Amino acid sequence: MHLWFKSNRISLLNIGFLFILLVSFSDHLQAQQAENPQSAKVLILGDSLSAAYGLTQEQGWVSLLHNAWKNQDISVVNAAISGETTDGALARLPRLLKQHSPTHLYIELGGNDGLQGHPVKKMQNNLQSMIDIAQKTGIEVILQQMQIPTNYGRRYNQMFTEMYSNLSIENKLPLIPFFLQDIALNKELMQGDGIHPNLEAQPLIADFMQQQLEPLIKN
């Protein structure tokens, strides 16, 4: 009887010790999770400027940016497609959000619509719908200012440019300056078509975008 009691007393002590260890570990884990919140995931919804047109995906600025953020709990999903319009992106967006569950949506669209002379109002409505879809699920939206060649006429170009400012103001969204604004003026950084950045330009764009996006993602 004495041995049985002693044996069970030791077992109870062991169980109590294990319980204390488990509680301590749980508290430590919760503290770590509080210090390291859930990783951010940025979904890139764009066109050929973000899809590494004429290059491999690994050479494009999006992949370079993803690599730069590997140790910062920020991942990047590149859903950009060459030739993409706001119509096509709007149709794809619900599926992409469901598939990837991003915390942030970066929209780099409108260039192809503009080059095709699509009505600015239609573009704006499409972009607004994308913003609405993302925000309804708690996703933070970041908008990219876009530019098109000046040969489309002063009025159309002005309406096109102001569309992004209006969307940014109306929805209280951050608006990123056009990342080719300076690069496009340097022929050595552009491909032969004069529209797409070349291999040498990709690290420059990645650095610029990291400076622009990182404060918005980490806020």
mmCIF file of C-alpha atoms in Angstrom, residues 9-219:
data_model
loop_
_atom_site.group_PDB
_atom_site.id
_atom_site.type_symbol
_atom_site.label_atom_id
_atom_site.label_comp_id
_atom_site.label_asym_id
_atom_site.label_seq_id
_atom_site.Cartn_x
_atom_site.Cartn_y
_atom_site.Cartn_z
ATOM 1 C CA ARG A 9 2.644 10.365 -5.799
ATOM 2 C CA ILE A 10 5.694 10.389 -8.056
ATOM 3 C CA SER A 11 3.455 10.016 -11.125
ATOM 4 C CA LEU A 12 1.286 12.916 -10.006
ATOM 5 C CA LEU A 13 4.375 15.059 -9.466
ATOM 6 C CA ASN A 14 5.593 14.186 -12.966
ATOM 7 C CA ILE A 15 2.200 15.085 -14.471
ATOM 8 C CA GLY A 16 2.195 18.377 -12.589
ATOM 9 C CA PHE A 17 5.699 19.163 -13.797
ATOM 10 C CA LEU A 18 4.719 18.381 -17.398
ATOM 11 C CA PHE A 19 1.644 20.597 -17.047
ATOM 12 C CA ILE A 20 3.795 23.519 -15.895
ATOM 13 C CA LEU A 21 6.151 22.976 -18.832
ATOM 14 C CA LEU A 22 3.240 22.917 -21.299
ATOM 15 C CA VAL A 23 1.753 26.117 -19.850
ATOM 16 C CA SER A 24 5.135 27.843 -20.005
ATOM 17 C CA PHE A 25 5.662 26.727 -23.603
ATOM 18 C CA SER A 26 2.165 27.898 -24.566
ATOM 19 C CA ASP A 27 2.796 31.318 -22.987
ATOM 20 C CA HIS A 28 6.129 31.569 -24.795
ATOM 21 C CA LEU A 29 4.546 30.607 -28.116
ATOM 22 C CA GLN A 30 1.763 33.171 -27.690
ATOM 23 C CA ALA A 31 4.352 35.844 -26.881
ATOM 24 C CA GLN A 32 6.279 34.967 -30.041
ATOM 25 C CA GLN A 33 3.111 35.149 -32.122
ATOM 26 C CA ALA A 34 2.305 38.554 -30.652
ATOM 27 C CA GLU A 35 5.800 39.799 -31.534
ATOM 28 C CA ASN A 36 5.633 38.228 -35.028
ATOM 29 C CA PRO A 37 2.181 38.866 -36.474
ATOM 30 C CA GLN A 38 0.864 36.889 -39.411
ATOM 31 C CA SER A 39 2.993 37.222 -42.519
ATOM 32 C CA ALA A 40 1.893 39.669 -45.186
ATOM 33 C CA LYS A 41 1.086 38.383 -48.661
ATOM 34 C CA VAL A 42 0.956 40.789 -51.605
ATOM 35 C CA LEU A 43 -0.993 39.812 -54.717
ATOM 36 C CA ILE A 44 0.311 41.545 -57.835
ATOM 37 C CA LEU A 45 -2.532 42.132 -60.292
ATOM 38 C CA GLY A 46 -0.935 43.649 -63.350
ATOM 39 C CA ASP A 47 0.022 43.498 -66.995
ATOM 40 C CA SER A 48 3.244 42.888 -68.949
ATOM 41 C CA LEU A 49 5.158 45.527 -66.964
ATOM 42 C CA SER A 50 4.886 43.257 -63.928
ATOM 43 C CA ALA A 51 4.844 39.944 -65.813
ATOM 44 C CA ALA A 52 8.516 40.180 -66.873
ATOM 45 C CA TYR A 53 7.672 40.544 -70.574
ATOM 46 C CA GLY A 54 10.582 39.389 -72.759
ATOM 47 C CA LEU A 55 12.392 37.953 -69.730
ATOM 48 C CA THR A 56 12.140 34.912 -67.484
ATOM 49 C CA GLN A 57 9.929 35.232 -64.416
ATOM 50 C CA GLU A 58 12.998 34.984 -62.179
ATOM 51 C CA GLN A 59 14.522 38.040 -63.876
ATOM 52 C CA GLY A 60 11.479 40.264 -63.387
ATOM 53 C CA TRP A 61 11.173 42.912 -60.694
ATOM 54 C CA VAL A 62 8.384 41.054 -58.901
ATOM 55 C CA SER A 63 10.573 37.993 -58.321
ATOM 56 C CA LEU A 64 13.469 40.198 -57.259
ATOM 57 C CA LEU A 65 11.209 41.945 -54.778
ATOM 58 C CA HIS A 66 9.955 38.598 -53.452
ATOM 59 C CA ASN A 67 13.564 37.516 -52.872
ATOM 60 C CA ALA A 68 14.383 40.774 -51.103
ATOM 61 C CA TRP A 69 11.536 40.161 -48.646
ATOM 62 C CA LYS A 70 12.302 36.519 -47.864
ATOM 63 C CA ASN A 71 13.546 37.326 -44.370
ATOM 64 C CA GLN A 72 10.838 39.898 -43.601
ATOM 65 C CA ASP A 73 7.699 37.752 -43.458
ATOM 66 C CA ILE A 74 6.407 39.306 -46.687
ATOM 67 C CA SER A 75 5.590 37.069 -49.654
ATOM 68 C CA VAL A 76 4.594 38.053 -53.172
ATOM 69 C CA VAL A 77 2.252 36.273 -55.578
ATOM 70 C CA ASN A 78 2.616 37.412 -59.183
ATOM 71 C CA ALA A 79 -0.743 37.214 -60.974
ATOM 72 C CA ALA A 80 0.273 39.675 -63.691
ATOM 73 C CA ILE A 81 -0.396 38.663 -67.300
ATOM 74 C CA SER A 82 0.974 40.250 -70.450
ATOM 75 C CA GLY A 83 -1.791 42.038 -72.341
ATOM 76 C CA GLU A 84 -4.079 42.142 -69.319
ATOM 77 C CA THR A 85 -6.881 44.718 -69.277
ATOM 78 C CA THR A 86 -9.111 45.892 -66.454
ATOM 79 C CA ASP A 87 -11.911 43.729 -67.902
ATOM 80 C CA GLY A 88 -9.818 40.576 -67.721
ATOM 81 C CA ALA A 89 -8.396 41.327 -64.291
ATOM 82 C CA LEU A 90 -11.823 42.043 -62.845
ATOM 83 C CA ALA A 91 -13.053 38.659 -64.091
ATOM 84 C CA ARG A 92 -10.039 36.862 -62.566
ATOM 85 C CA LEU A 93 -9.883 38.671 -59.244
ATOM 86 C CA PRO A 94 -12.467 36.723 -57.159
ATOM 87 C CA ARG A 95 -10.799 33.409 -57.991
ATOM 88 C CA LEU A 96 -7.339 34.805 -57.243
ATOM 89 C CA LEU A 97 -8.389 36.163 -53.868
ATOM 90 C CA LYS A 98 -9.965 32.844 -52.927
ATOM 91 C CA GLN A 99 -6.924 30.901 -54.108
ATOM 92 C CA HIS A 100 -4.188 32.996 -52.464
ATOM 93 C CA SER A 101 -5.896 34.822 -49.542
ATOM 94 C CA PRO A 102 -3.613 37.884 -49.744
ATOM 95 C CA THR A 103 -3.386 40.590 -47.119
ATOM 96 C CA HIS A 104 -2.617 43.242 -49.737
ATOM 97 C CA LEU A 105 -3.651 43.759 -53.365
ATOM 98 C CA TYR A 106 -1.384 45.797 -55.628
ATOM 99 C CA ILE A 107 -3.159 46.913 -58.809
ATOM 100 C CA GLU A 108 -0.976 47.785 -61.816
ATOM 101 C CA LEU A 109 -3.527 48.013 -64.616
ATOM 102 C CA GLY A 110 -5.016 50.302 -67.217
ATOM 103 C CA GLY A 111 -2.072 50.637 -69.567
ATOM 104 C CA ASN A 112 -3.436 48.215 -72.148
ATOM 105 C CA ASP A 113 -6.918 49.726 -71.855
ATOM 106 C CA GLY A 114 -5.414 53.114 -72.577
ATOM 107 C CA LEU A 115 -3.334 51.883 -75.507
ATOM 108 C CA GLN A 116 -6.523 50.407 -76.989
ATOM 109 C CA GLY A 117 -8.410 53.655 -76.475
ATOM 110 C CA HIS A 118 -10.972 52.228 -74.070
ATOM 111 C CA PRO A 119 -13.303 54.756 -72.410
ATOM 112 C CA VAL A 120 -11.744 56.113 -69.230
ATOM 113 C CA LYS A 121 -15.056 55.816 -67.404
ATOM 114 C CA LYS A 122 -15.201 52.095 -68.132
ATOM 115 C CA MET A 123 -11.651 51.631 -66.838
ATOM 116 C CA GLN A 124 -12.472 53.566 -63.704
ATOM 117 C CA ASN A 125 -15.577 51.479 -63.054
ATOM 118 C CA ASN A 126 -13.581 48.267 -63.458
ATOM 119 C CA LEU A 127 -10.858 49.452 -61.098
ATOM 120 C CA GLN A 128 -13.448 50.598 -58.579
ATOM 121 C CA SER A 129 -15.101 47.178 -58.697
ATOM 122 C CA MET A 130 -11.747 45.502 -57.982
ATOM 123 C CA ILE A 131 -11.177 47.822 -55.048
ATOM 124 C CA ASP A 132 -14.649 47.085 -53.691
ATOM 125 C CA ILE A 133 -14.224 43.317 -54.008
ATOM 126 C CA ALA A 134 -10.908 43.360 -52.161
ATOM 127 C CA GLN A 135 -11.930 45.769 -49.422
ATOM 128 C CA LYS A 136 -15.092 43.804 -48.631
ATOM 129 C CA THR A 137 -12.867 40.932 -47.513
ATOM 130 C CA GLY A 138 -10.528 43.165 -45.506
ATOM 131 C CA ILE A 139 -7.718 43.251 -48.051
ATOM 132 C CA GLU A 140 -5.657 46.434 -48.211
ATOM 133 C CA VAL A 141 -5.442 47.855 -51.741
ATOM 134 C CA ILE A 142 -2.480 49.700 -53.214
ATOM 135 C CA LEU A 143 -2.947 51.471 -56.549
ATOM 136 C CA GLN A 144 -0.263 52.050 -59.179
ATOM 137 C CA GLN A 145 -0.304 55.255 -61.199
ATOM 138 C CA MET A 146 -0.044 54.428 -64.908
ATOM 139 C CA GLN A 147 0.945 56.449 -67.958
ATOM 140 C CA ILE A 148 0.426 56.106 -71.711
ATOM 141 C CA PRO A 149 2.137 57.795 -74.694
ATOM 142 C CA THR A 150 1.166 61.393 -75.320
ATOM 143 C CA ASN A 151 -0.014 60.724 -78.902
ATOM 144 C CA TYR A 152 -3.489 59.793 -77.626
ATOM 145 C CA GLY A 153 -4.351 63.432 -77.254
ATOM 146 C CA ARG A 154 -4.067 65.849 -74.379
ATOM 147 C CA ARG A 155 -7.641 65.439 -73.162
ATOM 148 C CA TYR A 156 -7.580 61.631 -73.130
ATOM 149 C CA ASN A 157 -4.169 61.557 -71.443
ATOM 150 C CA GLN A 158 -5.306 63.971 -68.771
ATOM 151 C CA MET A 159 -8.460 61.990 -68.063
ATOM 152 C CA PHE A 160 -6.435 58.784 -67.954
ATOM 153 C CA THR A 161 -3.902 60.187 -65.477
ATOM 154 C CA GLU A 162 -6.485 61.852 -63.247
ATOM 155 C CA MET A 163 -8.484 58.627 -63.038
ATOM 156 C CA TYR A 164 -5.899 57.132 -60.674
ATOM 157 C CA SER A 165 -5.742 60.218 -58.491
ATOM 158 C CA ASN A 166 -9.521 60.269 -58.238
ATOM 159 C CA LEU A 167 -9.690 56.592 -57.276
ATOM 160 C CA SER A 168 -6.970 57.104 -54.704
ATOM 161 C CA ILE A 169 -8.718 60.061 -53.113
ATOM 162 C CA GLU A 170 -12.241 58.623 -53.214
ATOM 163 C CA ASN A 171 -11.168 55.308 -51.692
ATOM 164 C CA LYS A 172 -8.398 56.672 -49.457
ATOM 165 C CA LEU A 173 -5.834 54.430 -51.128
ATOM 166 C CA PRO A 174 -2.074 54.863 -51.406
ATOM 167 C CA LEU A 175 -1.053 55.763 -54.970
ATOM 168 C CA ILE A 176 2.399 54.623 -56.096
ATOM 169 C CA PRO A 177 4.184 56.868 -58.637
ATOM 170 C CA PHE A 178 4.633 55.275 -62.064
ATOM 171 C CA PHE A 179 7.730 53.092 -61.725
ATOM 172 C CA LEU A 180 8.863 53.698 -65.326
ATOM 173 C CA GLN A 181 8.643 57.466 -65.106
ATOM 174 C CA ASP A 182 12.431 57.926 -65.215
ATOM 175 C CA ILE A 183 13.419 54.537 -66.647
ATOM 176 C CA ALA A 184 11.337 55.003 -69.816
ATOM 177 C CA LEU A 185 13.400 58.079 -70.692
ATOM 178 C CA ASN A 186 16.593 56.006 -70.787
ATOM 179 C CA LYS A 187 16.797 53.891 -73.958
ATOM 180 C CA GLU A 188 19.503 51.731 -72.389
ATOM 181 C CA LEU A 189 16.958 50.514 -69.825
ATOM 182 C CA MET A 190 14.176 49.745 -72.288
ATOM 183 C CA GLN A 191 13.551 46.884 -74.689
ATOM 184 C CA GLY A 192 13.449 47.510 -78.425
ATOM 185 C CA ASP A 193 9.713 48.213 -78.412
ATOM 186 C CA GLY A 194 10.256 51.264 -76.231
ATOM 187 C CA ILE A 195 7.437 50.128 -73.910
ATOM 188 C CA HIS A 196 8.873 47.369 -71.707
ATOM 189 C CA PRO A 197 11.839 47.657 -69.329
ATOM 190 C CA ASN A 198 14.812 45.402 -70.072
ATOM 191 C CA LEU A 199 16.884 43.145 -67.827
ATOM 192 C CA GLU A 200 19.059 45.977 -66.498
ATOM 193 C CA ALA A 201 15.996 47.942 -65.422
ATOM 194 C CA GLN A 202 14.455 45.186 -63.284
ATOM 195 C CA PRO A 203 16.655 45.634 -60.171
ATOM 196 C CA LEU A 204 16.040 49.389 -60.318
ATOM 197 C CA ILE A 205 12.279 48.852 -60.386
ATOM 198 C CA ALA A 206 12.502 46.280 -57.581
ATOM 199 C CA ASP A 207 14.436 48.723 -55.372
ATOM 200 C CA PHE A 208 11.970 51.516 -56.117
ATOM 201 C CA MET A 209 8.969 49.315 -55.400
ATOM 202 C CA GLN A 210 10.483 48.008 -52.174
ATOM 203 C CA GLN A 211 10.916 51.591 -50.961
ATOM 204 C CA GLN A 212 7.333 52.438 -51.932
ATOM 205 C CA LEU A 213 5.559 49.299 -50.738
ATOM 206 C CA GLU A 214 7.406 48.306 -47.594
ATOM 207 C CA PRO A 215 6.154 51.185 -45.391
ATOM 208 C CA LEU A 216 2.587 50.527 -46.567
ATOM 209 C CA ILE A 217 2.762 46.819 -45.807
ATOM 210 C CA LYS A 218 4.460 47.178 -42.432
ATOM 211 C CA ASN A 219 2.241 49.974 -41.105
#
